[in-house]
C-alpha cells in the first residue's frame, strides 16, 4: 500500500508538470545552510561526525541545492521538481503518547514538490501547489483541513505557509500531513539562485516547496478511514497500483 502511494503521488506530480529527480540522502553543511535547516538550533538533524555530513530531513534540501549558484534565464522559469526520499529527523523534545506509532518517526518516507519561480508569480504558484495537494487528498477521499499559519507558527525561513491536516478518528485529533510554503528570496539569497531578465539584469528567484505527501500519516489515515468488518478497503485511485481491492 505504501509503495502504491509513492507511485501514485509521483505520477500525479509528473502529470502536473513536475520533473522527477533522484537525490542523495546525505548532504554537506553548506546544503543544510542554504535551505535554512542549519544552523540546527533545535537539534533535529542527524549528523555523521566522521564525514561531516547530515541525513536529509526532507527532499527539499538536496533538490533546492541542485540550483546553487545557478543563473537561470527568465524563460526557464518556472522550474518544477519532485522527489521521493526517506527523511530523517531526531524529533528532539518530543514525548508522550502523540509521538508513538506512525505519528512521529525518526525515519519516514515523503514525496516532495519544489518550485523555482519569478517573484511576480510565486504567490500564484503557491495557490496552485495548495490546489494540487487538495486534489490528492480529495482523490484519496480523506477528511482534511487547511490552516494558514500565523507568523509565530511558521519556520523562520518561510514567508507564508499552509498546513494540511487529516483527521484521526482513533486519536480524535488532526494530524499534519503536508506543509506548503513560499520562501520568497530567503533560500535563493543563501544559495545565490538567480535569474536573468530580458534586460540582462540578475535577480533573486523565489523558492517554494510542499509535501505531496508524507507517507506514514497518509497511510494511517487510509487504514482508519477505509476500515470495514471485512478488512481495509483500498482507495479506488490506488487499485491499479496495488492490484487488489482489500487487505483482509
XYZ file of N, CA and C in Angstrom:
744
model
N 0.834 -1.200 0.000
C 0.000 0.000 0.000
C 0.876 1.261 0.000
N 1.938 1.246 0.787
C 2.823 2.414 0.806
C 3.515 2.593 -0.536
N 3.948 1.508 -1.143
C 4.580 1.600 -2.457
C 3.599 2.155 -3.487
N 2.337 1.771 -3.373
C 1.308 2.299 -4.273
C 1.138 3.798 -4.078
N 1.147 4.249 -2.829
C 1.010 5.676 -2.547
C 2.177 6.474 -3.132
N 3.391 5.968 -2.963
C 4.563 6.665 -3.501
C 4.445 6.811 -5.018
N 4.105 5.709 -5.698
C 3.978 5.751 -7.157
C 2.849 6.682 -7.585
N 1.740 6.637 -6.866
C 0.595 7.499 -7.179
C 0.966 8.972 -7.029
N 1.612 9.329 -5.921
C 2.000 10.727 -5.705
C 2.975 11.205 -6.783
N 3.981 10.388 -7.096
C 4.949 10.779 -8.120
C 4.282 10.924 -9.484
N 3.377 10.006 -9.813
C 2.678 10.090 -11.099
C 1.839 11.359 -11.185
N 1.120 11.679 -10.112
C 0.296 12.890 -10.110
C 1.162 14.143 -10.211
N 2.312 14.113 -9.560
C 3.208 15.267 -9.623
C 3.768 15.456 -11.029
N 4.202 14.364 -11.656
C 4.753 14.489 -13.005
C 3.671 14.871 -14.006
N 2.448 14.386 -13.807
C 1.340 14.798 -14.672
C 1.092 16.301 -14.565
N 1.372 16.868 -13.391
C 1.174 18.304 -13.172
C 2.360 19.137 -13.655
N 3.358 18.485 -14.257
C 4.477 19.220 -14.827
C 5.757 19.193 -14.023
N 5.760 18.485 -12.889
C 6.974 18.390 -12.078
C 7.899 17.318 -12.651
N 9.182 17.612 -12.706
C 10.178 16.661 -13.190
C 10.748 15.896 -12.010
N 10.771 14.571 -12.138
C 11.227 13.741 -11.016
C 12.751 13.670 -10.969
N 13.286 13.792 -9.758
C 14.723 13.684 -9.520
C 14.987 12.627 -8.459
N 16.113 11.940 -8.613
C 16.614 11.056 -7.564
C 17.792 11.770 -6.918
N 17.688 12.019 -5.627
C 18.661 12.890 -4.958
C 19.346 12.148 -3.813
N 20.522 12.625 -3.386
C 21.225 11.976 -2.267
C 20.498 12.180 -0.950
N 20.719 11.255 -0.034
C 20.104 11.318 1.292
C 21.068 11.871 2.340
N 22.284 12.145 1.922
C 23.289 12.787 2.768
C 23.717 14.092 2.103
N 23.798 15.151 2.889
C 24.208 16.449 2.337
C 25.278 17.071 3.228
N 26.009 18.021 2.663
C 27.029 18.704 3.454
C 26.424 19.889 4.207
N 27.243 20.508 5.029
C 26.759 21.604 5.868
C 26.270 22.786 5.032
N 26.970 23.076 3.940
C 26.577 24.204 3.098
C 25.178 24.011 2.524
N 24.822 22.764 2.212
C 23.488 22.488 1.681
C 22.419 22.731 2.732
N 22.673 22.262 3.954
C 21.721 22.492 5.035
C 21.561 23.965 5.356
N 22.646 24.707 5.251
C 22.578 26.154 5.487
C 21.800 26.847 4.369
N 22.010 26.395 3.143
C 21.389 27.050 2.002
C 19.875 27.049 2.053
N 19.285 25.968 2.538
C 17.821 25.884 2.603
C 17.267 26.244 3.975
N 18.158 26.543 4.935
C 17.695 27.068 6.214
C 17.568 26.070 7.338
N 17.947 24.797 7.098
C 17.895 23.821 8.187
C 19.076 23.975 9.146
N 20.140 24.561 8.681
C 21.311 24.826 9.519
C 21.548 26.331 9.594
N 22.031 26.851 10.721
C 22.378 26.119 11.949
C 21.160 25.489 12.613
N 21.380 24.282 13.150
C 20.309 23.445 13.690
C 20.120 23.740 15.176
N 19.458 24.839 15.465
C 19.310 25.261 16.861
C 18.431 24.315 17.672
N 17.529 23.597 17.002
C 16.618 22.699 17.712
C 17.136 21.270 17.764
N 18.274 21.002 17.153
C 18.867 19.673 17.210
C 18.060 18.604 16.509
N 17.510 18.924 15.328
C 16.626 17.984 14.643
C 17.327 17.143 13.579
N 18.529 17.525 13.160
C 19.191 16.810 12.073
C 20.203 15.798 12.603
N 20.246 14.642 11.947
C 21.245 13.626 12.267
C 22.555 13.989 11.573
N 23.642 13.971 12.336
C 24.948 14.372 11.830
C 25.909 13.203 11.925
N 26.589 12.887 10.822
C 27.628 11.858 10.833
C 28.970 12.563 11.022
N 29.492 12.469 12.233
C 30.669 13.259 12.601
C 31.896 12.893 11.770
N 32.076 11.600 11.477
C 33.292 11.167 10.788
C 33.426 11.807 9.408
N 32.305 11.967 8.717
C 32.326 12.524 7.362
C 31.779 13.941 7.299
N 31.306 14.455 8.432
C 30.720 15.798 8.499
C 29.596 15.961 7.477
N 28.694 14.987 7.452
C 27.532 15.021 6.567
C 26.260 14.899 7.398
N 25.157 15.335 6.815
C 23.872 15.329 7.508
C 22.865 14.490 6.732
N 22.079 13.675 7.466
C 20.954 12.977 6.853
C 19.853 13.989 6.569
N 19.250 13.895 5.403
C 18.284 14.922 4.994
C 16.990 14.813 5.803
N 16.444 15.944 6.258
C 15.143 15.935 6.924
C 13.992 16.006 5.934
N 14.295 16.341 4.677
C 13.303 16.477 3.618
C 14.031 16.568 2.286
N 13.365 16.118 1.211
C 13.976 16.188 -0.120
C 14.189 17.616 -0.585
N 13.498 18.556 0.044
C 13.688 19.983 -0.260
C 15.161 20.373 -0.242
N 15.937 19.792 0.686
C 17.333 20.213 0.852
C 18.167 19.869 -0.383
N 18.271 18.587 -0.777
C 19.093 18.309 -1.959
C 18.495 18.838 -3.258
N 17.163 18.839 -3.383
C 16.554 19.313 -4.632
C 16.846 20.793 -4.846
N 16.590 21.615 -3.841
C 16.806 23.054 -3.992
C 18.284 23.365 -4.181
N 19.152 22.598 -3.516
C 20.591 22.845 -3.623
C 21.166 22.476 -4.985
N 20.415 21.746 -5.798
C 20.881 21.485 -7.160
C 21.047 22.790 -7.942
N 20.375 23.836 -7.487
C 20.384 25.104 -8.213
C 21.248 26.164 -7.524
N 22.123 25.725 -6.652
C 23.073 26.645 -6.009
C 23.960 27.305 -7.072
N 24.127 28.618 -6.940
C 24.993 29.394 -7.844
C 24.562 29.319 -9.309
N 23.302 29.005 -9.531
C 22.777 28.927 -10.899
C 22.118 30.255 -11.268
N 22.339 30.687 -12.494
C 21.621 31.840 -13.043
C 20.755 31.324 -14.186
N 19.449 31.282 -13.962
C 18.504 30.842 -14.975
C 18.149 32.017 -15.880
N 17.658 31.707 -17.058
C 17.071 32.766 -17.866
C 15.612 32.928 -17.454
N 15.066 34.092 -17.710
C 13.670 34.328 -17.342
C 12.745 33.336 -18.035
N 13.109 32.923 -19.248
C 12.277 31.981 -19.999
C 12.308 30.577 -19.413
N 13.322 30.272 -18.598
C 13.418 28.940 -17.988
C 12.511 28.799 -16.772
N 11.979 29.903 -16.276
C 11.079 29.856 -15.125
C 9.657 29.567 -15.586
N 8.876 28.817 -14.790
C 9.260 28.227 -13.503
C 9.970 26.892 -13.685
N 10.713 26.487 -12.662
C 11.326 25.164 -12.599
C 10.537 24.345 -11.589
N 10.054 23.176 -12.011
C 9.215 22.330 -11.158
C 9.912 20.994 -10.940
N 10.111 20.610 -9.690
C 10.825 19.382 -9.339
C 10.000 18.561 -8.352
N 10.142 17.242 -8.437
C 9.560 16.363 -7.426
C 10.548 15.251 -7.111
N 10.507 14.745 -5.894
C 11.415 13.674 -5.482
C 10.793 12.892 -4.336
N 11.063 11.595 -4.358
C 10.705 10.727 -3.223
C 11.984 10.382 -2.479
N 11.968 10.559 -1.159
C 13.116 10.182 -0.330
C 12.635 9.721 1.039
N 13.451 8.921 1.716
C 13.272 8.812 3.165
C 13.729 10.112 3.806
N 13.142 10.454 4.934
C 13.501 11.670 5.665
C 13.890 11.278 7.087
N 14.866 11.971 7.635
C 15.418 11.612 8.942
C 15.346 12.817 9.877
N 14.698 12.628 11.021
C 14.573 13.725 11.988
C 14.704 13.175 13.406
N 15.474 13.854 14.219
C 15.696 13.396 15.583
C 14.460 13.595 16.448
N 13.614 14.567 16.100
C 12.415 14.888 16.883
C 12.787 15.150 18.339
N 13.846 15.908 18.532
C 14.292 16.252 19.884
C 13.209 17.039 20.612
N 12.966 16.668 21.855
C 11.971 17.359 22.668
C 10.573 16.804 22.541
N 10.374 15.806 21.652
C 9.049 15.202 21.506
C 8.899 14.053 22.490
N 7.725 13.946 23.087
C 7.493 12.869 24.037
C 5.989 12.696 24.208
N 5.612 11.575 24.853
C 4.204 11.343 25.147
C 3.538 10.435 24.134
N 2.252 10.169 24.358
C 1.500 9.231 23.529
C 1.401 9.688 22.084
N 1.415 11.008 21.843
C 1.204 11.513 20.487
C 2.399 11.277 19.564
N 3.514 10.775 20.088
C 4.677 10.516 19.234
C 4.826 9.028 18.933
N 3.900 8.213 19.363
C 4.031 6.767 19.180
C 3.461 6.334 17.832
N 3.805 5.073 17.452
C 3.274 4.524 16.215
C 3.758 5.313 15.005
N 2.824 5.574 14.071
C 3.166 6.287 12.846
C 3.126 7.801 13.007
N 2.836 8.275 14.210
C 2.676 9.716 14.413
C 3.950 10.500 14.154
N 5.043 10.050 14.754
C 6.279 10.832 14.692
C 7.449 9.853 14.685
N 8.103 9.743 13.536
C 9.147 8.751 13.353
C 10.496 9.427 13.112
N 11.560 8.721 13.476
C 12.899 9.230 13.175
C 13.220 9.078 11.688
N 12.585 8.107 11.037
C 12.736 7.930 9.590
C 11.358 7.704 8.997
N 11.039 8.452 7.962
C 9.753 8.267 7.282
C 9.912 8.640 5.816
N 8.996 8.159 4.993
C 9.045 8.413 3.555
C 8.165 9.602 3.200
N 8.600 10.360 2.200
C 7.838 11.545 1.799
C 8.112 11.855 0.336
N 7.082 12.310 -0.350
C 7.225 12.826 -1.710
C 7.116 14.347 -1.632
N 8.043 15.029 -2.274
C 8.145 16.487 -2.165
C 7.981 17.143 -3.535
N 7.411 18.346 -3.542
C 7.411 19.176 -4.741
C 8.136 20.484 -4.431
N 8.951 20.936 -5.383
C 9.749 22.156 -5.236
C 9.563 22.994 -6.495
N 9.418 24.297 -6.310
C 9.288 25.213 -7.449
C 10.273 26.369 -7.308
N 10.852 26.769 -8.429
C 11.640 27.998 -8.518
C 10.862 28.938 -9.419
N 10.516 30.103 -8.888
C 9.558 30.974 -9.558
C 10.079 32.398 -9.725
N 9.511 33.078 -10.701
C 9.687 34.527 -10.825
C 8.981 35.181 -9.642
N 9.574 36.181 -9.002
C 8.933 36.818 -7.843
C 7.510 37.304 -8.110
N 7.228 37.715 -9.336
C 5.885 38.210 -9.649
C 4.841 37.106 -9.663
N 5.295 35.843 -9.739
C 4.352 34.730 -9.890
C 4.340 33.778 -8.706
N 5.163 34.019 -7.683
C 5.354 32.988 -6.656
C 4.094 32.737 -5.828
N 3.290 33.744 -5.583
C 2.097 33.508 -4.761
C 0.970 32.865 -5.564
N 0.933 33.112 -6.865
C 0.022 32.351 -7.728
C 0.450 30.889 -7.738
N 1.765 30.655 -7.796
C 2.291 29.290 -7.758
C 1.976 28.614 -6.433
N 2.075 29.361 -5.331
C 1.747 28.798 -4.020
C 0.293 28.340 -3.986
N -0.606 29.155 -4.509
C -2.015 28.760 -4.564
C -2.189 27.497 -5.404
N -1.433 27.393 -6.491
C -1.505 26.197 -7.324
C -1.017 24.956 -6.607
N 0.024 25.095 -5.781
C 0.521 23.962 -5.003
C -0.503 23.527 -3.970
N -1.166 24.489 -3.344
C -2.221 24.162 -2.379
C -3.337 23.384 -3.076
N -3.734 23.823 -4.260
C -4.782 23.127 -5.005
C -4.335 21.724 -5.398
N -3.055 21.560 -5.703
C -2.531 20.247 -6.085
C -2.622 19.265 -4.915
N -2.211 19.705 -3.728
C -2.296 18.836 -2.549
C -3.756 18.539 -2.213
N -4.622 19.532 -2.346
C -6.061 19.314 -2.132
C -6.576 18.221 -3.056
N -6.161 18.252 -4.314
C -6.597 17.258 -5.283
C -6.189 15.852 -4.865
N -4.961 15.698 -4.362
C -4.502 14.383 -3.918
C -5.386 13.848 -2.793
N -5.676 14.693 -1.821
C -6.478 14.260 -0.673
C -7.924 14.000 -1.068
N -8.438 14.790 -2.000
C -9.805 14.570 -2.456
C -9.924 13.272 -3.238
N -8.913 12.951 -4.047
C -8.946 11.688 -4.786
C -8.821 10.499 -3.841
N -8.076 10.672 -2.753
C -7.971 9.610 -1.746
C -9.185 9.579 -0.821
N -10.024 10.621 -0.895
C -11.258 10.727 -0.100
C -10.961 10.646 1.400
N -9.952 11.430 1.811
C -9.605 11.525 3.228
C -10.117 12.851 3.784
N -10.645 12.856 5.009
C -11.102 14.112 5.621
C -9.903 14.990 5.974
N -9.911 16.230 5.505
C -8.754 17.095 5.725
C -9.210 18.519 5.990
N -8.276 19.313 6.493
C -8.498 20.745 6.633
C -7.195 21.466 6.308
N -7.301 22.749 6.000
C -6.144 23.569 5.638
C -6.021 24.709 6.636
N -4.811 24.909 7.138
C -4.535 26.002 8.069
C -3.559 26.977 7.426
N -3.883 28.256 7.482
C -2.908 29.282 7.103
C -2.193 29.695 8.379
N -0.890 29.424 8.443
C -0.154 29.605 9.690
C 0.126 31.079 9.969
N 0.058 31.419 11.250
C 0.459 32.758 11.677
C 1.983 32.807 11.776
N 2.518 34.005 11.913
C 3.967 34.172 11.929
C 4.656 33.374 13.013
N 4.025 33.255 14.181
C 4.647 32.542 15.287
C 4.733 31.049 15.084
N 3.902 30.487 14.175
C 3.896 29.049 13.934
C 4.728 28.650 12.720
N 5.143 29.616 11.920
C 5.917 29.303 10.722
C 7.393 29.154 11.045
N 8.091 28.392 10.206
C 9.534 28.368 10.287
C 10.094 29.725 9.895
N 11.280 30.046 10.407
C 11.813 31.393 10.174
C 12.203 31.620 8.718
N 12.299 30.551 7.930
C 12.662 30.695 6.517
C 11.470 31.062 5.644
N 10.259 30.829 6.127
C 9.061 30.922 5.287
C 8.419 32.297 5.351
N 7.897 32.742 4.194
C 7.111 33.973 4.137
C 5.630 33.678 4.329
N 5.171 32.516 3.870
C 3.776 32.099 4.044
C 3.706 30.587 3.946
N 3.008 29.960 4.895
C 2.881 28.505 4.939
C 1.432 28.107 5.153
N 1.014 27.089 4.403
C -0.270 26.431 4.631
C 0.003 25.007 5.096
N -0.646 24.594 6.167
C -0.570 23.213 6.640
C -1.836 22.467 6.258
N -1.668 21.211 5.870
C -2.788 20.303 5.644
C -2.812 19.293 6.779
N -3.993 19.026 7.301
C -4.150 18.049 8.373
C -5.252 17.062 8.017
N -5.025 15.800 8.366
C -6.017 14.737 8.196
C -6.534 14.348 9.570
N -7.836 14.104 9.656
C -8.412 13.775 10.960
C -8.185 12.305 11.287
N -7.698 12.064 12.511
C -7.502 10.706 13.011
C -8.645 10.359 13.947
N -9.478 9.416 13.533
C -10.599 9.008 14.385
C -10.109 8.257 15.611
N -9.020 7.503 15.473
C -8.506 6.734 16.604
C -7.988 7.649 17.707
N -7.359 8.766 17.322
C -6.793 9.687 18.307
C -7.690 10.890 18.574
N -8.749 11.017 17.764
C -9.690 12.133 17.898
C -8.965 13.475 17.827
N -8.076 13.597 16.843
C -7.382 14.863 16.641
C -6.860 14.932 15.208
N -6.465 16.144 14.818
C -5.951 16.374 13.478
C -4.440 16.167 13.453
N -3.948 15.529 12.367
C -2.523 15.248 12.212
C -2.005 15.931 10.951
N -0.913 16.670 11.092
C -0.327 17.348 9.930
C 0.230 16.335 8.943
N -0.110 16.508 7.666
C 0.412 15.611 6.634
C 1.129 16.354 5.515
N 1.027 17.675 5.512
C 1.715 18.448 4.480
C 1.876 19.891 4.926
N 2.994 20.486 4.543
C 3.192 21.930 4.645
C 3.591 22.431 3.269
N 2.964 23.507 2.839
C 3.271 24.118 1.546
C 3.699 25.554 1.820
N 4.901 25.923 1.386
C 5.481 27.206 1.792
C 6.077 27.972 0.624
N 6.020 29.299 0.754
C 6.744 30.210 -0.129
C 7.851 30.856 0.699
N 9.090 30.669 0.268
C 10.237 31.220 0.991
C 10.714 32.545 0.402
N 10.001 32.998 -0.636
C 10.425 34.198 -1.351
C 11.925 34.106 -1.648
N 12.730 35.080 -1.234
C 14.157 35.068 -1.603
C 15.069 34.527 -0.504
N 14.499 34.007 0.588
C 15.353 33.592 1.715
C 16.365 32.535 1.274
N 15.873 31.422 0.707
C 16.788 30.364 0.290
C 17.618 30.797 -0.911
N 16.991 31.496 -1.841
C 17.706 31.926 -3.046
C 18.871 32.847 -2.701
N 18.708 33.667 -1.688
C 19.786 34.565 -1.273
C 20.968 33.776 -0.722
N 20.676 32.749 0.074
C 21.759 31.920 0.617
C 22.424 31.082 -0.476
N 21.622 30.644 -1.441
C 22.125 29.771 -2.496
C 22.654 30.541 -3.700
N 22.440 31.860 -3.714
C 22.778 32.675 -4.890
C 22.088 32.104 -6.138
N 20.813 31.791 -5.963
C 19.977 31.264 -7.044
C 19.269 32.441 -7.711
N 19.638 32.720 -8.955
C 19.159 33.923 -9.620
C 18.603 33.609 -11.007
N 17.925 34.605 -11.559
C 17.513 34.539 -12.956
C 17.868 35.858 -13.627
N 18.115 35.784 -14.931
C 18.475 36.976 -15.708
C 17.260 37.429 -16.508
N 16.876 38.684 -16.318
C 15.695 39.181 -17.019
C 16.035 39.557 -18.464
N 15.030 40.035 -19.179
C 15.208 40.336 -20.604
C 16.180 41.482 -20.848
N 16.404 42.284 -19.826
C 17.349 43.397 -19.946
C 18.759 43.017 -19.518
N 18.950 41.733 -19.165
C 20.274 41.265 -18.780
C 20.622 41.476 -17.325
N 19.647 41.870 -16.510
C 19.897 42.086 -15.086
C 19.562 40.824 -14.294
N 20.379 40.529 -13.284
C 20.167 39.350 -12.442
C 19.309 39.695 -11.227
N 18.392 38.771 -10.889
C 17.510 38.947 -9.733
C 17.436 37.632 -8.970
N 17.217 37.714 -7.662
C 16.991 36.505 -6.873
C 15.639 35.905 -7.234
N 15.619 34.591 -7.398
C 14.364 33.884 -7.657
C 13.626 33.664 -6.339
N 12.391 33.222 -6.428
C 11.637 32.777 -5.260
C 11.598 31.250 -5.271
N 11.716 30.632 -4.089
C 11.623 29.175 -3.972
C 10.410 28.801 -3.135
N 9.791 27.683 -3.508
C 8.624 27.160 -2.798
C 8.769 25.653 -2.697
N 8.173 25.073 -1.680
C 8.107 23.613 -1.630
C 6.910 23.157 -0.813
N 6.608 21.873 -0.959
C 5.494 21.298 -0.213
C 5.571 19.790 -0.204
N 4.963 19.188 0.794
C 4.867 17.734 0.879
C 3.681 17.284 0.039
N 3.933 16.279 -0.798
C 2.813 15.766 -1.581
C 2.892 14.241 -1.745
N 2.881 13.496 -0.713
C 2.575 13.852 0.674
C 3.507 13.080 1.588
N 3.362 13.266 2.918
C 4.119 12.489 3.900
C 3.426 11.146 4.103
N 4.179 10.065 3.881
C 3.557 8.740 3.797
C 3.008 8.167 5.097
N 3.707 8.211 6.210
C 3.189 7.461 7.370
C 1.792 7.892 7.792
N 1.549 9.183 7.845
C 0.255 9.647 8.338
C -0.844 9.487 7.294
N -0.505 9.603 6.011
C -1.498 9.311 4.973
C -1.873 7.838 5.028
N -0.867 6.991 5.205
C -1.123 5.557 5.332
C -2.018 5.278 6.531
N -1.728 5.918 7.660
C -2.559 5.740 8.852
C -3.979 6.227 8.595
N -4.110 7.347 7.869
C -5.434 7.867 7.553
C -6.245 6.902 6.717
N -5.596 6.232 5.774
C -6.295 5.236 4.957
C -6.701 4.040 5.810
N -5.784 3.555 6.652
C -6.098 2.401 7.498
C -7.283 2.689 8.412
N -7.395 3.928 8.890
C -8.505 4.287 9.775
C -9.800 4.522 9.009
N -9.730 5.305 7.944
C -10.948 5.742 7.270
C -11.519 4.711 6.310
N -10.730 3.729 5.922
C -11.210 2.712 4.993
C -11.405 1.357 5.672
N -11.475 1.362 6.993
C -11.634 0.115 7.735
C -13.087 -0.354 7.695
N -13.286 -1.623 7.370
C -14.613 -2.251 7.354
C -14.528 -3.574 8.105
N -15.666 -4.207 8.416
C -15.620 -5.521 9.076
C -14.872 -6.572 8.254
N -14.823 -6.382 6.936
C -14.154 -7.361 6.069
C -12.654 -7.102 5.928
N -12.210 -5.886 6.262
C -10.803 -5.536 6.119
C -10.636 -4.090 5.698
N -9.430 -3.739 5.263
C -9.127 -2.375 4.825
C -9.377 -2.280 3.322
N -10.357 -1.482 2.937
C -10.658 -1.280 1.523
C -9.606 -0.344 0.919
N -9.105 -0.689 -0.254
C -8.102 0.135 -0.927
C -8.801 1.291 -1.637
N -8.345 2.540 -1.442
C -8.929 3.657 -2.193
C -8.925 3.363 -3.693
N -9.983 3.762 -4.348
C -10.162 3.414 -5.756
C -8.998 3.872 -6.628
N -8.442 5.053 -6.342
C -7.367 5.577 -7.195
C -6.065 4.792 -7.042
N -5.970 3.950 -6.013
C -4.741 3.185 -5.782
C -4.825 1.752 -6.291
N -6.002 1.316 -6.705
C -6.176 -0.105 -7.025
C -5.384 -0.543 -8.249
N -5.172 0.361 -9.193
C -4.359 -0.009 -10.356
C -2.892 -0.180 -9.969
N -2.495 0.391 -8.834
C -1.124 0.251 -8.338
C -0.971 -0.990 -7.459
N -1.957 -1.259 -6.610
C -1.844 -2.391 -5.687
C -2.161 -3.720 -6.360
N -3.125 -3.703 -7.293
C -3.568 -4.946 -7.909
C -4.561 -5.706 -7.059
N -4.987 -5.139 -5.932
C -6.020 -5.752 -5.097
C -6.893 -4.657 -4.509
N -8.088 -5.054 -4.055
C -9.103 -4.096 -3.611
C -9.248 -4.010 -2.102
N -8.720 -4.999 -1.375
C -8.945 -5.033 0.067
C -7.792 -5.755 0.745
N -7.456 -5.325 1.955
C -6.496 -6.026 2.808
C -7.306 -6.677 3.913
N -7.318 -8.004 3.937
C -8.143 -8.694 4.939
C -7.304 -9.641 5.772
